Short mmCIF file of C-alpha atoms and ligand atoms in Angstrom, two decimals:
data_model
loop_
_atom_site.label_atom_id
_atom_site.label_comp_id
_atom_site.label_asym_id
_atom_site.label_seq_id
_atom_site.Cartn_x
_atom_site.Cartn_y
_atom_site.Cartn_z
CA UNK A 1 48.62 197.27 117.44
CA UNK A 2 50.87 199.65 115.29
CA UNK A 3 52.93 197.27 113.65
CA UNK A 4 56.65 199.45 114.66
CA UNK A 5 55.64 199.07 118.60
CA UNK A 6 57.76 196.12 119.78
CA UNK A 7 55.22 193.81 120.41
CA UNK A 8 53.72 192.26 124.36
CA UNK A 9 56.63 190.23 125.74
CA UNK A 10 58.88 190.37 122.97
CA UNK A 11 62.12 188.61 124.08
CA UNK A 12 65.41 187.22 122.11
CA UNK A 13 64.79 183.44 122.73
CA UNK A 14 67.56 182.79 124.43
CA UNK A 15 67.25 185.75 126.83
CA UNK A 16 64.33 184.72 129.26
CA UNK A 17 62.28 188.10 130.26
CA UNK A 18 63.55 187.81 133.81
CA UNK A 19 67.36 187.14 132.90
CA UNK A 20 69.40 190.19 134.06
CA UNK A 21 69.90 192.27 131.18
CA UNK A 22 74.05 190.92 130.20
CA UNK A 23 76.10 193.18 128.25
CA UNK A 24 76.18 191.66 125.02
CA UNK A 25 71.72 190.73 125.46
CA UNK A 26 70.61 191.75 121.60
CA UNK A 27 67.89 193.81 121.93
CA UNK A 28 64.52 192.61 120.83
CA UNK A 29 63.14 193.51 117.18
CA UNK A 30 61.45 196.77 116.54
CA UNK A 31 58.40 195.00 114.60
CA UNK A 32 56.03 192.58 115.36
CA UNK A 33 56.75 188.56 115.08
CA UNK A 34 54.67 186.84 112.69
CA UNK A 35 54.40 183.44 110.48
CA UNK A 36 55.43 184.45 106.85
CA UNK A 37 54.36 181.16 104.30
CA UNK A 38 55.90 180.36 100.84
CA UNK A 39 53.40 178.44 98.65
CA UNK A 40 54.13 175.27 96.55
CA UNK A 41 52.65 173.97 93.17
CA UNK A 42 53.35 177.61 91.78
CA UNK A 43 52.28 176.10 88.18
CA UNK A 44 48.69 175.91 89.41
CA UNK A 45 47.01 178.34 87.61
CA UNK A 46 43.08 180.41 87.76
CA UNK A 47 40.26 178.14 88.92
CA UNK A 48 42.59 175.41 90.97
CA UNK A 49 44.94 178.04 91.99
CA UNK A 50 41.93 180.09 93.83
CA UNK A 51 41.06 176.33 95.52
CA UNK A 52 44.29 175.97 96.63
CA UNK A 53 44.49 179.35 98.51
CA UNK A 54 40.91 178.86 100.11
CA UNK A 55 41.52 175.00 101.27
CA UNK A 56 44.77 176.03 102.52
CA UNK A 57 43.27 179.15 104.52
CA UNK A 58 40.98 176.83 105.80
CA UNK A 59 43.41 174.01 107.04
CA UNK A 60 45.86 176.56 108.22
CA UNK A 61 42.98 177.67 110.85
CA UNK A 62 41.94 174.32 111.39
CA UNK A 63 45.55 173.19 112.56
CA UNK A 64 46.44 175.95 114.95
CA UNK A 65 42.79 176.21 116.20
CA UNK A 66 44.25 173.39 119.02
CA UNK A 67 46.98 176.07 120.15
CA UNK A 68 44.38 178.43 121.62
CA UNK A 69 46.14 181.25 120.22
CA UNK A 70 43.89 183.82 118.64
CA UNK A 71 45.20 184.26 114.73
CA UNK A 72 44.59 186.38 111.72
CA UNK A 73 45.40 184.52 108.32
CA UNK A 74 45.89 186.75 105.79
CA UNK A 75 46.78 186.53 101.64
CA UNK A 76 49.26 188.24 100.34
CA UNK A 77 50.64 187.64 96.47
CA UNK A 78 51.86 184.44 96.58
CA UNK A 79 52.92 184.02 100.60
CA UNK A 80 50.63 184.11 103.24
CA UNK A 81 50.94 186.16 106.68
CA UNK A 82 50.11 184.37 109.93
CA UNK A 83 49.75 186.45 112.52
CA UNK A 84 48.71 186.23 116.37
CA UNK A 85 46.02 188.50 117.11
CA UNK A 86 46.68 191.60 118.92
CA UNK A 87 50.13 191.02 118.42
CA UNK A 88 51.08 187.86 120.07
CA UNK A 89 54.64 187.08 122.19
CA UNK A 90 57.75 185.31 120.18
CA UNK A 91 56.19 182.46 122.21
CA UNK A 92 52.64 182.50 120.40
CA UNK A 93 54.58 182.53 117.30
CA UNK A 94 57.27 179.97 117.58
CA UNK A 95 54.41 177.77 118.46
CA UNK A 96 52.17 178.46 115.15
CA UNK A 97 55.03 178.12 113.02
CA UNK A 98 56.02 175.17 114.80
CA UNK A 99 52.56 173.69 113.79
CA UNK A 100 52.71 174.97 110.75
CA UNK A 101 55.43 172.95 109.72
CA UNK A 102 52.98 169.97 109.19
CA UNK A 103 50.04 171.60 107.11
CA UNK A 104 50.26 170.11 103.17
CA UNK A 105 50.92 172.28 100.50
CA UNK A 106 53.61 175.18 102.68
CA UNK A 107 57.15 174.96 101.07
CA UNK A 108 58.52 177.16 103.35
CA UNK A 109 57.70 178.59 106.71
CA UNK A 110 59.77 182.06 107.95
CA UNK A 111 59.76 183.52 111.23
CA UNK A 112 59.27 187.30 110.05
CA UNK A 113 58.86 190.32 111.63
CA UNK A 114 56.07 192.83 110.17
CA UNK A 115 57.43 196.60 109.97
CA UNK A 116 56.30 199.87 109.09
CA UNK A 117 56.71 200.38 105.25
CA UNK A 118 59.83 202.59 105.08
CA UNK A 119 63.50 202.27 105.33
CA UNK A 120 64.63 203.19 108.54
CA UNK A 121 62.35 200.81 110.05
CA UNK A 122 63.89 198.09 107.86
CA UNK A 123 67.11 198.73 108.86
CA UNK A 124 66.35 198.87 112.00
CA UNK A 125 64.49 194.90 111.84
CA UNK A 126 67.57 193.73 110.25
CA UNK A 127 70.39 195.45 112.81
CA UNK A 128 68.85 193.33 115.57
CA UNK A 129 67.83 190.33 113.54
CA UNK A 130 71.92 190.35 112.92
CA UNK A 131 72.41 191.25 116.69
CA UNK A 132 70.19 188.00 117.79
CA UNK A 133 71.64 185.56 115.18
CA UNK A 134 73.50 182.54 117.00
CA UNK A 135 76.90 183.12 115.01
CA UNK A 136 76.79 186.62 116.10
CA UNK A 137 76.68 186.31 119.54
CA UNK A 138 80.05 184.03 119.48
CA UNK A 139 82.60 185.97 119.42
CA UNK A 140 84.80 183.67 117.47
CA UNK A 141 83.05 184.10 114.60
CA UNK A 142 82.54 186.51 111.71
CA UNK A 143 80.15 184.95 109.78
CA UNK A 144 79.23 186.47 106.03
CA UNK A 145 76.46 188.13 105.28
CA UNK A 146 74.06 188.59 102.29
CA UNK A 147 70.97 190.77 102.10
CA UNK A 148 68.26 189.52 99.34
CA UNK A 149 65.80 192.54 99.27
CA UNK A 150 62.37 192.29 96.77
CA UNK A 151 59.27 194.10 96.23
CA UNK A 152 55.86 192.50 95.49
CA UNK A 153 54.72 196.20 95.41
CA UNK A 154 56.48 197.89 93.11
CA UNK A 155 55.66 201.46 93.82
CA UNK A 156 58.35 201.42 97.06
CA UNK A 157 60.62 204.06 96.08
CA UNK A 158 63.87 202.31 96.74
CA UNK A 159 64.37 198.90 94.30
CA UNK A 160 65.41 196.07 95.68
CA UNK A 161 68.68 196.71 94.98
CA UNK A 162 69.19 200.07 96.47
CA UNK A 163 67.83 198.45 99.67
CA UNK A 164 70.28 195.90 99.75
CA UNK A 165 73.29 198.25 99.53
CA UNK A 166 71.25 200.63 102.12
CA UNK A 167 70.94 197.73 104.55
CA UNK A 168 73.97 195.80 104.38
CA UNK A 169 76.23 198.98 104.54
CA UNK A 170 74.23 199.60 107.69
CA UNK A 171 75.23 196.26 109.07
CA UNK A 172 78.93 196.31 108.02
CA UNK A 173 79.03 199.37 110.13
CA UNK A 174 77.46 198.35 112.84
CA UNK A 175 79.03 194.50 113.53
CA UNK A 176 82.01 194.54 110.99
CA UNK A 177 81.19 191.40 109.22
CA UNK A 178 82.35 190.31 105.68
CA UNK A 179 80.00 190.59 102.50
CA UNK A 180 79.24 187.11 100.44
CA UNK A 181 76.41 187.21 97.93
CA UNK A 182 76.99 183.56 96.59
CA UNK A 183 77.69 181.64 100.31
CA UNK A 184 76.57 183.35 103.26
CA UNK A 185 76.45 182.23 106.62
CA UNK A 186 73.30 184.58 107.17
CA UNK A 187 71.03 185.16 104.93
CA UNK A 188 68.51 188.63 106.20
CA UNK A 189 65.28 188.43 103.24
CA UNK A 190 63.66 191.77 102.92
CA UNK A 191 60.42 191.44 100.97
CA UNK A 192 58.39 194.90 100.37
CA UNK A 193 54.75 194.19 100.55
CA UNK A 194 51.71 196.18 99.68
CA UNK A 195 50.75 196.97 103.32
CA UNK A 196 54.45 196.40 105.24
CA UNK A 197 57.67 195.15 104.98
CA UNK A 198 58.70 191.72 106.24
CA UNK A 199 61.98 191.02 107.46
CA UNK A 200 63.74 187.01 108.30
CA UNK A 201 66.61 185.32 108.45
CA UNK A 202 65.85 181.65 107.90
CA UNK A 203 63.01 179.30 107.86
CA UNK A 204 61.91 175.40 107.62
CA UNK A 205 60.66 173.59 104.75
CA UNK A 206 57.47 172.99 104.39
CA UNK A 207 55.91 169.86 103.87
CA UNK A 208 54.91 171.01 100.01
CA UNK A 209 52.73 169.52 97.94
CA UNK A 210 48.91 170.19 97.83
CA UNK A 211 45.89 171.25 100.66
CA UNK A 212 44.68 168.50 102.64
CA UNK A 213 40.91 167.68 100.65
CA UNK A 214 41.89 169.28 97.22
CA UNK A 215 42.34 165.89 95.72
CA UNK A 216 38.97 164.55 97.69
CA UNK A 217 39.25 161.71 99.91
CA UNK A 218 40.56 157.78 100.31
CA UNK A 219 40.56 155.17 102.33
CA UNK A 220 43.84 153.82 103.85
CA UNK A 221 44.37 150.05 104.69
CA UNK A 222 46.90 150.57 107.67
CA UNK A 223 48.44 147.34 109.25
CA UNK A 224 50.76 148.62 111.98
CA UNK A 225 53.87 148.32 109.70
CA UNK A 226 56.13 150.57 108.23
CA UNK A 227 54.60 150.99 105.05
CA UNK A 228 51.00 151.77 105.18
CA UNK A 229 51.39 154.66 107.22
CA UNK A 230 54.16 156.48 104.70
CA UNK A 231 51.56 155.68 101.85
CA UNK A 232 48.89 157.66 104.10
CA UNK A 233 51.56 160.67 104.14
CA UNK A 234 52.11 160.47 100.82
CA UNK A 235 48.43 160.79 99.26
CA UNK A 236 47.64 163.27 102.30
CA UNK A 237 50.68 165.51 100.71
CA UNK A 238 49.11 164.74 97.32
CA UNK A 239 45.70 166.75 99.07
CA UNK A 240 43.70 163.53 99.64
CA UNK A 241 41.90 163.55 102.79
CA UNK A 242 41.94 160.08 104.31
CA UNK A 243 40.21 157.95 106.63
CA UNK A 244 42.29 154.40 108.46
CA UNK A 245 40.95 151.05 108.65
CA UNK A 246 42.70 148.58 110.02
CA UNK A 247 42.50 144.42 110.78
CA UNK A 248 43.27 142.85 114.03
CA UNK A 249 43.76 139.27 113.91
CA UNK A 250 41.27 139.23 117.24
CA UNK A 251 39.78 137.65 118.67
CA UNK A 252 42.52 135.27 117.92
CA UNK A 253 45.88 137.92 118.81
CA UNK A 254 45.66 140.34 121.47
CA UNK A 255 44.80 143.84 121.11
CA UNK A 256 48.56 145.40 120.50
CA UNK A 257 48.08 146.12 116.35
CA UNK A 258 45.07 148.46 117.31
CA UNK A 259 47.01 150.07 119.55
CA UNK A 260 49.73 150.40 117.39
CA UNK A 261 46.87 151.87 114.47
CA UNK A 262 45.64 154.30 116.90
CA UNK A 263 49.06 155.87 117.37
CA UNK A 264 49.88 155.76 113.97
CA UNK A 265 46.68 157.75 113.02
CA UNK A 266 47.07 160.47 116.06
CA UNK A 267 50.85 161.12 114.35
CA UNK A 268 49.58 161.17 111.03
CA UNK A 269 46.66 163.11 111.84
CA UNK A 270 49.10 166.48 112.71
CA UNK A 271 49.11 166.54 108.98
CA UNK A 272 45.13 166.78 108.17
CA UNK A 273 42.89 166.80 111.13
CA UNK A 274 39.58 164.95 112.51
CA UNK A 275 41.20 161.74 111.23
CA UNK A 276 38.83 158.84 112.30
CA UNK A 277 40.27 154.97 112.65
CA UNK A 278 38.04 151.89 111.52
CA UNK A 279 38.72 148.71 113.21
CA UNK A 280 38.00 145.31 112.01
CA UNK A 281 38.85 142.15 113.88
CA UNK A 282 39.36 140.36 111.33
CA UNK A 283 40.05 136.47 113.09
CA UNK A 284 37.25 134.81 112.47
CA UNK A 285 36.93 135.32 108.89
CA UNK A 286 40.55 134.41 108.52
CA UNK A 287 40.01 131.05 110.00
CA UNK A 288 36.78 130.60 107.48
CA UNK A 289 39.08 131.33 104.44
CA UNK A 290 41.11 128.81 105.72
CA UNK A 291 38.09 126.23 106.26
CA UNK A 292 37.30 126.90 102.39
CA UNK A 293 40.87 125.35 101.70
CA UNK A 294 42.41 128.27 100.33
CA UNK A 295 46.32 126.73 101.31
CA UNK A 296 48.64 128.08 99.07
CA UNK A 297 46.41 131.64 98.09
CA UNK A 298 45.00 132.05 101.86
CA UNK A 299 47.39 135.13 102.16
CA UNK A 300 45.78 136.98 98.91
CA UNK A 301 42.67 135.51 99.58
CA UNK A 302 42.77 137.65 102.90
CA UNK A 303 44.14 140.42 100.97
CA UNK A 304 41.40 140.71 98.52
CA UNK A 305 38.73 140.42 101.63
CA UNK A 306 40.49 143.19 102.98
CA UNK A 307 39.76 145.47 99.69
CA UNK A 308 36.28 144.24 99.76
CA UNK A 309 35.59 145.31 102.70
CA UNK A 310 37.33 148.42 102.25
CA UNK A 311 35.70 149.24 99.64
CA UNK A 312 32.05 148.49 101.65
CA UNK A 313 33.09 150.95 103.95
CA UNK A 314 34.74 153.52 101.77
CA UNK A 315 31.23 153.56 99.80
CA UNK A 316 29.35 154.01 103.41
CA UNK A 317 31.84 157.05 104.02
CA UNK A 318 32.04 158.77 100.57
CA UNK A 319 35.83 157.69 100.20
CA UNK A 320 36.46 157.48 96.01
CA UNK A 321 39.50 155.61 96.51
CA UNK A 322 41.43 152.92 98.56
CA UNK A 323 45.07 152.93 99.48
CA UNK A 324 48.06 150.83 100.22
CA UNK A 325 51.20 150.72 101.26
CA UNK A 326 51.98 147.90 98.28
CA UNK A 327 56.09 148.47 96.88
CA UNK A 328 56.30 146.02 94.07
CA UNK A 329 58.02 142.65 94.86
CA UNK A 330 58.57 143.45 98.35
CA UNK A 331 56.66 140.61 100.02
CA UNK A 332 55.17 137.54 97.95
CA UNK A 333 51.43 138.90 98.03
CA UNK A 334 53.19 142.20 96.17
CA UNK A 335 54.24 140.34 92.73
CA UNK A 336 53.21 141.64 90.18
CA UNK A 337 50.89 138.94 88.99
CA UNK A 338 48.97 139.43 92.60
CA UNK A 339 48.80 142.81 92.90
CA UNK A 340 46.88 141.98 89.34
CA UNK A 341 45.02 139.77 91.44
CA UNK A 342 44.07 142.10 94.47
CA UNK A 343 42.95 144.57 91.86
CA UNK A 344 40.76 142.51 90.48
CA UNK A 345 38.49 142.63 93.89
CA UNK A 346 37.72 145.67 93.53
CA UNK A 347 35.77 148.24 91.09
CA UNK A 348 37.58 151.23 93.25
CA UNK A 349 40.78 152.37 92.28
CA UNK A 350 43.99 151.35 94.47
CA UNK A 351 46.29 153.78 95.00
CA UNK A 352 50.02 152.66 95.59
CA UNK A 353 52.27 155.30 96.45
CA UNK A 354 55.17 153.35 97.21
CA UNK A 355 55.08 150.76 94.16
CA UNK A 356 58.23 152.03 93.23
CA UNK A 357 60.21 152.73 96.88
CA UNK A 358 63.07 150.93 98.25
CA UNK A 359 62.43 149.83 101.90
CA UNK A 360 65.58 152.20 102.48
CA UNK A 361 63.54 154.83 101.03
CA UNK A 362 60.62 153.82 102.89
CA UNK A 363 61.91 153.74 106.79
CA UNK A 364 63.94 157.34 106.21
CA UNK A 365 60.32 158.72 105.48
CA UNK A 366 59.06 156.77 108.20
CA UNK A 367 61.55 158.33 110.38
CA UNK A 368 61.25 162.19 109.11
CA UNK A 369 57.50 161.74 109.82
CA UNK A 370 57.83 160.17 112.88
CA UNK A 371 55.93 156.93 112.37
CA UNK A 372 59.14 154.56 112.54
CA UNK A 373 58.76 154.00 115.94
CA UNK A 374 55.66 153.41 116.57
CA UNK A 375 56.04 150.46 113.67
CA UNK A 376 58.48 149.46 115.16
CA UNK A 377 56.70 147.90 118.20
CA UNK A 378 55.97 144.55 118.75
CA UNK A 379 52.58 143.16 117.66
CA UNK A 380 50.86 139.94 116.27
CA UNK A 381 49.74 140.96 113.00
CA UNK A 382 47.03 139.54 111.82
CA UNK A 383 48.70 138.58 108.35
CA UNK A 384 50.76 136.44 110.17
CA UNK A 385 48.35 134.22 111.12
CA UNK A 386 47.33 131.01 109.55
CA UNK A 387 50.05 131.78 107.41
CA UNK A 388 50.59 128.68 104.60
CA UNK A 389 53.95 127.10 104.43
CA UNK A 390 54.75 128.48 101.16
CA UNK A 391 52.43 131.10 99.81
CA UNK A 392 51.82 131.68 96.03
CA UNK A 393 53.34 134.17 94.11
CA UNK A 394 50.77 133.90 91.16
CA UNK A 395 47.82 133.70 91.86
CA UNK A 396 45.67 133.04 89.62
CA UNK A 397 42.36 134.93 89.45
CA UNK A 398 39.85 132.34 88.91
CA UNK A 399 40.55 130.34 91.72
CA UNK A 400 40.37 133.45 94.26
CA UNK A 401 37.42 133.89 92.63
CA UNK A 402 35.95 130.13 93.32
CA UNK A 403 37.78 130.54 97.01
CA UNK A 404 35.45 133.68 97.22
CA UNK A 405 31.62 131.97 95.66
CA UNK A 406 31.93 129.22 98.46
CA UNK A 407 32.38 131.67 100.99
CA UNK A 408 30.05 134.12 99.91
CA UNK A 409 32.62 137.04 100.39
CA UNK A 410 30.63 139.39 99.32
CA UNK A 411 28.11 139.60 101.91
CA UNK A 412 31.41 138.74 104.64
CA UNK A 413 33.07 142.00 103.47
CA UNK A 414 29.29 143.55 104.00
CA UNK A 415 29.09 142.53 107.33
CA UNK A 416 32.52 143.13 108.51
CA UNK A 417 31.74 146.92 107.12
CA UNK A 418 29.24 147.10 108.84
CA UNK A 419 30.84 146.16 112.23
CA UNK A 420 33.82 148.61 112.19
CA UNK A 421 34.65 150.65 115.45
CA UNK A 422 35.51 153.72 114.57
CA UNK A 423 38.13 155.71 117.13
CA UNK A 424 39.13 159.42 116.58
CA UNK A 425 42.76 159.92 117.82
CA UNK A 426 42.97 163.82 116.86
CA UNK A 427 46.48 164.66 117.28
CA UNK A 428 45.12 167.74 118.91
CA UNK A 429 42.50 165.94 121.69
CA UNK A 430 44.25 164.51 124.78
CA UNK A 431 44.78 160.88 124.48
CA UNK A 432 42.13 158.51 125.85
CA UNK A 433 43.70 156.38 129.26
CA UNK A 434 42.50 153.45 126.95
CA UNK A 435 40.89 153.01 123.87
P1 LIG B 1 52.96 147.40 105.85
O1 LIG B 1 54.30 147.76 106.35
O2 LIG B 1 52.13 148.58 105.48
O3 LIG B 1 52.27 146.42 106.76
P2 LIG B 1 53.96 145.22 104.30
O4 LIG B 1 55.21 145.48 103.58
O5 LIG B 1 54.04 144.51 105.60
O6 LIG B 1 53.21 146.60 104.48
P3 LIG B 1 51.81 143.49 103.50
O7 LIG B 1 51.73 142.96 104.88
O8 LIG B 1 51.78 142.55 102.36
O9 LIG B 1 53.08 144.42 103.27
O10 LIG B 1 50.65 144.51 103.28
C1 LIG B 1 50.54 145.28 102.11
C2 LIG B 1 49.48 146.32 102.34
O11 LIG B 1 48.22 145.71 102.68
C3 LIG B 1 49.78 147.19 103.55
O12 LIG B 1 50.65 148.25 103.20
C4 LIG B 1 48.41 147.70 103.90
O13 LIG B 1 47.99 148.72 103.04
C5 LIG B 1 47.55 146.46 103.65
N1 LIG B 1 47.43 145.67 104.90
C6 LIG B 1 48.14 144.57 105.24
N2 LIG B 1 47.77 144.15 106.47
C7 LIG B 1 46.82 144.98 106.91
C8 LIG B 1 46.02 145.09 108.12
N3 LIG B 1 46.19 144.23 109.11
N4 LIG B 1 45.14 146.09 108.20
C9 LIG B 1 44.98 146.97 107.19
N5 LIG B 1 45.69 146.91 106.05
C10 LIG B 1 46.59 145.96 105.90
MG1 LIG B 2 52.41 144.26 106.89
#
């Protein structure tokens, strides 16, 4: 469609299409709406910056693929334009930036409107963007104003800073508001592109950081706590794809931690996609640490089985890496002396995102991404069971290692790989009436 037709069912948001048409009703933009994205890592440079771009594209398609809304992704320098195909209602876009919000390695996410490439239609976008804005419409206000005009193609005959003086005088004249450059209450951003000119007044943050699969791909250990799943967010916004495994206590607790998982994974999975959950109950070869008389070190004992058998399956699914939600000296298996220890069960690097986080730190994440609550459930961890009266806080590695001959833990982390379920809670797919 020609991108200066207002676009199919174009309404203010506040003003449904059937509302009678009030006096004061801002009239809809002359343009059409679209998803304008600001780009993080800027310092990434040839080679990685092309991989960026490309994984991005890709992810950005994958993630609003669930809305059903037909889309055209396209690059521009630096941003990228989202846009719903055939010109799509306020509705259509709303939603896509909406999702948007969620996909790694977006700093900032604008509602825009696309106009024709010359001034009057400018003007004309940022009149009613003005007319629409919330402090507008109440009449007890006169909020300031800034325009911040730029041109990524510099062969637009006005500069930047003509068009701010064009566009603001235009607004002064038409709502009488007061000019401030260095505070404004609005803020109208008028960037001059090769093909168009976009026009916004706010936008989100992004989540930042790099492309979901950039970085390759991990293996979280998720218990249902607060921890683990923060620790997934943070190597997912680092562009590592991940997969979840996770260890019930069953048969000797009742199913509520793999419930708990499985909700944790569909919430983290807004943020990557086709996440897939490994269970492992994880009971019986609890109780057989404990036959081998493990007392004092059962609890690292268990935590080094866990790695092992981690890293079994992370080799089965290509994963280079496992990860935790360890924060040094937070609980006694997280000394430093035992995180020595867990390490030393493994050949594949552990990543530890929050080694240095405060549990503060921790739960305000785990709110923002909207985990908190779901760790905040009730459930019979399985770490809780057969736990010794007083559980070491440096262990030492030989004797994990002895603990581990007698029980042949090898071959028990082999076979517990081996006899994962794997569940795929896609944050997109309805949720299963049981799992
Ligand atoms: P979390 O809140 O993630 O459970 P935590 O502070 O309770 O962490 P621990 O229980 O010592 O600390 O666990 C440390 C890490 O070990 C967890 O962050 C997680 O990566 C892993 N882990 C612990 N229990 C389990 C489990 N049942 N299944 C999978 N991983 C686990
Ligand atoms: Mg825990």
């Amino acid at each position: 469609m020609p991108i200066d037709a207002p676009a199919r069912g174009q309404q203010p948001r506040h003003a449904p299409a059937d509302a009678p048409a009030a006096v004061t009703a801002p009239p809809p933009v002359a343009g059409e709406p679209c998803v304008l994205l600001k780009l993080g890592e800027v310092v990434l440079k040839g080679k990685n910056r092309e991989l960026f771009e490309r994984r991005l594209h890709n992810n950005i398609r994958a993630a609003l693929k669930g809305l059903g809304i037909p889309i055209h992704v396209g690059a521009r320098e630096g941003v990228i334009v989202v846009r719903a195909d055939r010109g799509g209602t306020v509705e259509d876009v709303d939603a896509i930036a909406r999702r948007l919000g969620d996909v790694m390695g977006i700093v900032w996410v604008h509602r825009a409107w696309r106009v024709a490439k010359d001034v009057d239609a400018t003007v004309r976008a940022a009149l009613d963007l003005v007319a629409q804005h919330p402090l507008v419409s109440d009449p007890a206000r006169r909020p300031a104003f800034a325009i911040k005009a730029r041109r990524r193609d510099k062969r637009f005959p006005v500069r930047s800073s003509e068009l701010n003086i064009l566009v603001g005088a235009a607004v002064q004249d038409r709502y009488d508001l007061p000019v401030n450059l260095k505070h404004p209450e609005i803020t109208v951003s008028i960037e001059v592109d090769q093909r168009e000119v976009f026009v916004f007044t706010d936008g989100v943050p992004g989540q930042g950081g790099l492309p979901v699969g950039m970085s390759g791909r991990g293996l979280v250990l998720m218990s249902g706590g607060i921890d683990s799943p923060v620790a997934a967010y943070r190597m997912m916004r680092r562009g590592l794809r991940v997969d979840f495994l996770h260890f019930s206590g069953m048969p000797f607790t009742g199913p509520e931690s793999i419930y708990k998982a499985y909700a944790l994974t569909r919430e983290l999975d807004k943020f990557q996609g086709g996440s897939r959950l490994y269970v492992v109950p994880f009971g019986k070869a609890q109780q057989q640490i404990r036959s081998s008389s493990a007392d004092r070190l059962q609890i690292i004992a268990q935590r080094r089985l866990m790695l092992k058998t981690g890293q079994a399956l992370a080799r089965r699914l290509g994963d280079a890496t496992l990860v935790t939600g360890d924060s040094l000296g937070q609980v006694s298996s997280q000394t430093l002396t035992n995180i020595t220890a867990l390490d030393d069960a493994v050949d594949l690097p552990i990543l530890r995102p929050l080694i240095g986080m405060d549990k503060v730190e921790i739960m305000s994440e785990a709110r923002r991404i909207r985990t908190l609550g779901i760790s905040e459930l009730p459930d019979e961890d399985c770490c809780t069971l057969l736990t010794p009266r007083r559980a070491e806080t440096r262990a030492k590695i030989d004797d994990l290692r002895q603990i581990e001959r007698r029980l042949d833990a090898g071959e028990m982390a082999e076979q517990l790989a081996a006899g994962v379920q794997e569940h795929r809670p896609g944050y997109d797919e309805p949720a299963p009436a049981a799992i």
